[in-house]
Amino acid sequence: MTAIGLVLIAIGAVLKYAVTVEANGVDLDIIGLILMAVGAVGFLLGLFDGSFRKTRVERHVSEDGRHVIEENESSGL
């Protein structure tokens, strides 16, 4: 999600600051601001999404010592 947020910020900045074309009924500056705001929210959500997940891995060796069994458990908020 962080990559999509950065792309939206970049597109919004281009619309806000680099495009000088006038469009009838459409304010490209406002659309650029909206895209930058949505991109910033998406970027922040992407940053914090992975930090709250807990992963636990347990390894057990079989009685004969030949096999290792792994159990993965993931949980998020």
JSON list of N, CA and C in Angstrom, two decimals, residues 10-22 28-29 32 36:
[
{"chain": "A", "resi": 10, "resn": "ALA", "atom": "N", "xyz": [2.66, 11.43, -6.11]},
{"chain": "A", "resi": 10, "resn": "ALA", "atom": "CA", "xyz": [3.38, 11.94, -7.28]},
{"chain": "A", "resi": 10, "resn": "ALA", "atom": "C", "xyz": [2.42, 12.45, -8.35]},
{"chain": "A", "resi": 11, "resn": "ILE", "atom": "N", "xyz": [1.37, 11.69, -8.63]},
{"chain": "A", "resi": 11, "resn": "ILE", "atom": "CA", "xyz": [0.39, 12.12, -9.64]},
{"chain": "A", "resi": 11, "resn": "ILE", "atom": "C", "xyz": [-0.31, 13.40, -9.19]},
{"chain": "A", "resi": 12, "resn": "GLY", "atom": "N", "xyz": [-0.67, 13.45, -7.92]},
{"chain": "A", "resi": 12, "resn": "GLY", "atom": "CA", "xyz": [-1.31, 14.64, -7.39]},
{"chain": "A", "resi": 12, "resn": "GLY", "atom": "C", "xyz": [-0.42, 15.86, -7.46]},
{"chain": "A", "resi": 13, "resn": "ALA", "atom": "N", "xyz": [0.87, 15.68, -7.17]},
{"chain": "A", "resi": 13, "resn": "ALA", "atom": "CA", "xyz": [1.81, 16.81, -7.23]},
{"chain": "A", "resi": 13, "resn": "ALA", "atom": "C", "xyz": [1.98, 17.30, -8.67]},
{"chain": "A", "resi": 14, "resn": "VAL", "atom": "N", "xyz": [2.00, 16.37, -9.61]},
{"chain": "A", "resi": 14, "resn": "VAL", "atom": "CA", "xyz": [2.10, 16.78, -11.02]},
{"chain": "A", "resi": 14, "resn": "VAL", "atom": "C", "xyz": [0.86, 17.57, -11.42]},
{"chain": "A", "resi": 15, "resn": "LEU", "atom": "N", "xyz": [-0.31, 17.09, -11.03]},
{"chain": "A", "resi": 15, "resn": "LEU", "atom": "CA", "xyz": [-1.54, 17.81, -11.38]},
{"chain": "A", "resi": 15, "resn": "LEU", "atom": "C", "xyz": [-1.59, 19.18, -10.70]},
{"chain": "A", "resi": 16, "resn": "LYS", "atom": "N", "xyz": [-1.14, 19.26, -9.47]},
{"chain": "A", "resi": 16, "resn": "LYS", "atom": "CA", "xyz": [-1.21, 20.51, -8.72]},
{"chain": "A", "resi": 16, "resn": "LYS", "atom": "C", "xyz": [-0.18, 21.53, -9.21]},
{"chain": "A", "resi": 17, "resn": "TYR", "atom": "N", "xyz": [1.06, 21.11, -9.42]},
{"chain": "A", "resi": 17, "resn": "TYR", "atom": "CA", "xyz": [2.13, 22.07, -9.64]},
{"chain": "A", "resi": 17, "resn": "TYR", "atom": "C", "xyz": [2.66, 22.14, -11.07]},
{"chain": "A", "resi": 18, "resn": "ALA", "atom": "N", "xyz": [2.48, 21.10, -11.86]},
{"chain": "A", "resi": 18, "resn": "ALA", "atom": "CA", "xyz": [3.11, 21.09, -13.19]},
{"chain": "A", "resi": 18, "resn": "ALA", "atom": "C", "xyz": [2.14, 21.28, -14.34]},
{"chain": "A", "resi": 19, "resn": "VAL", "atom": "N", "xyz": [0.90, 20.89, -14.17]},
{"chain": "A", "resi": 19, "resn": "VAL", "atom": "CA", "xyz": [-0.06, 20.99, -15.27]},
{"chain": "A", "resi": 19, "resn": "VAL", "atom": "C", "xyz": [-0.67, 22.39, -15.26]},
{"chain": "A", "resi": 20, "resn": "THR", "atom": "N", "xyz": [-0.59, 23.05, -16.41]},
{"chain": "A", "resi": 20, "resn": "THR", "atom": "CA", "xyz": [-1.13, 24.41, -16.52]},
{"chain": "A", "resi": 20, "resn": "THR", "atom": "C", "xyz": [-2.34, 24.48, -17.44]},
{"chain": "A", "resi": 21, "resn": "VAL", "atom": "N", "xyz": [-2.85, 23.34, -17.85]},
{"chain": "A", "resi": 21, "resn": "VAL", "atom": "CA", "xyz": [-3.99, 23.29, -18.76]},
{"chain": "A", "resi": 21, "resn": "VAL", "atom": "C", "xyz": [-5.26, 23.59, -17.99]},
{"chain": "A", "resi": 22, "resn": "GLU", "atom": "N", "xyz": [-6.14, 24.36, -18.60]},
{"chain": "A", "resi": 22, "resn": "GLU", "atom": "CA", "xyz": [-7.45, 24.66, -18.02]},
{"chain": "A", "resi": 22, "resn": "GLU", "atom": "C", "xyz": [-8.46, 23.65, -18.57]},
{"chain": "A", "resi": 28, "resn": "LEU", "atom": "N", "xyz": [-8.13, 21.07, -11.73]},
{"chain": "A", "resi": 28, "resn": "LEU", "atom": "CA", "xyz": [-7.03, 20.11, -11.61]},
{"chain": "A", "resi": 28, "resn": "LEU", "atom": "C", "xyz": [-6.20, 20.34, -10.34]},
{"chain": "A", "resi": 29, "resn": "ASP", "atom": "N", "xyz": [-6.18, 21.57, -9.83]},
{"chain": "A", "resi": 29, "resn": "ASP", "atom": "CA", "xyz": [-5.47, 21.83, -8.57]},
{"chain": "A", "resi": 29, "resn": "ASP", "atom": "C", "xyz": [-6.14, 21.09, -7.41]},
{"chain": "A", "resi": 32, "resn": "GLY", "atom": "N", "xyz": [-5.51, 17.39, -7.73]},
{"chain": "A", "resi": 32, "resn": "GLY", "atom": "CA", "xyz": [-4.15, 17.12, -7.30]},
{"chain": "A", "resi": 32, "resn": "GLY", "atom": "C", "xyz": [-4.02, 17.08, -5.79]},
{"chain": "A", "resi": 36, "resn": "MET", "atom": "N", "xyz": [-3.05, 13.83, -3.49]},
{"chain": "A", "resi": 36, "resn": "MET", "atom": "CA", "xyz": [-1.94, 13.87, -2.55]},
{"chain": "A", "resi": 36, "resn": "MET", "atom": "C", "xyz": [-2.39, 13.50, -1.14]}
]
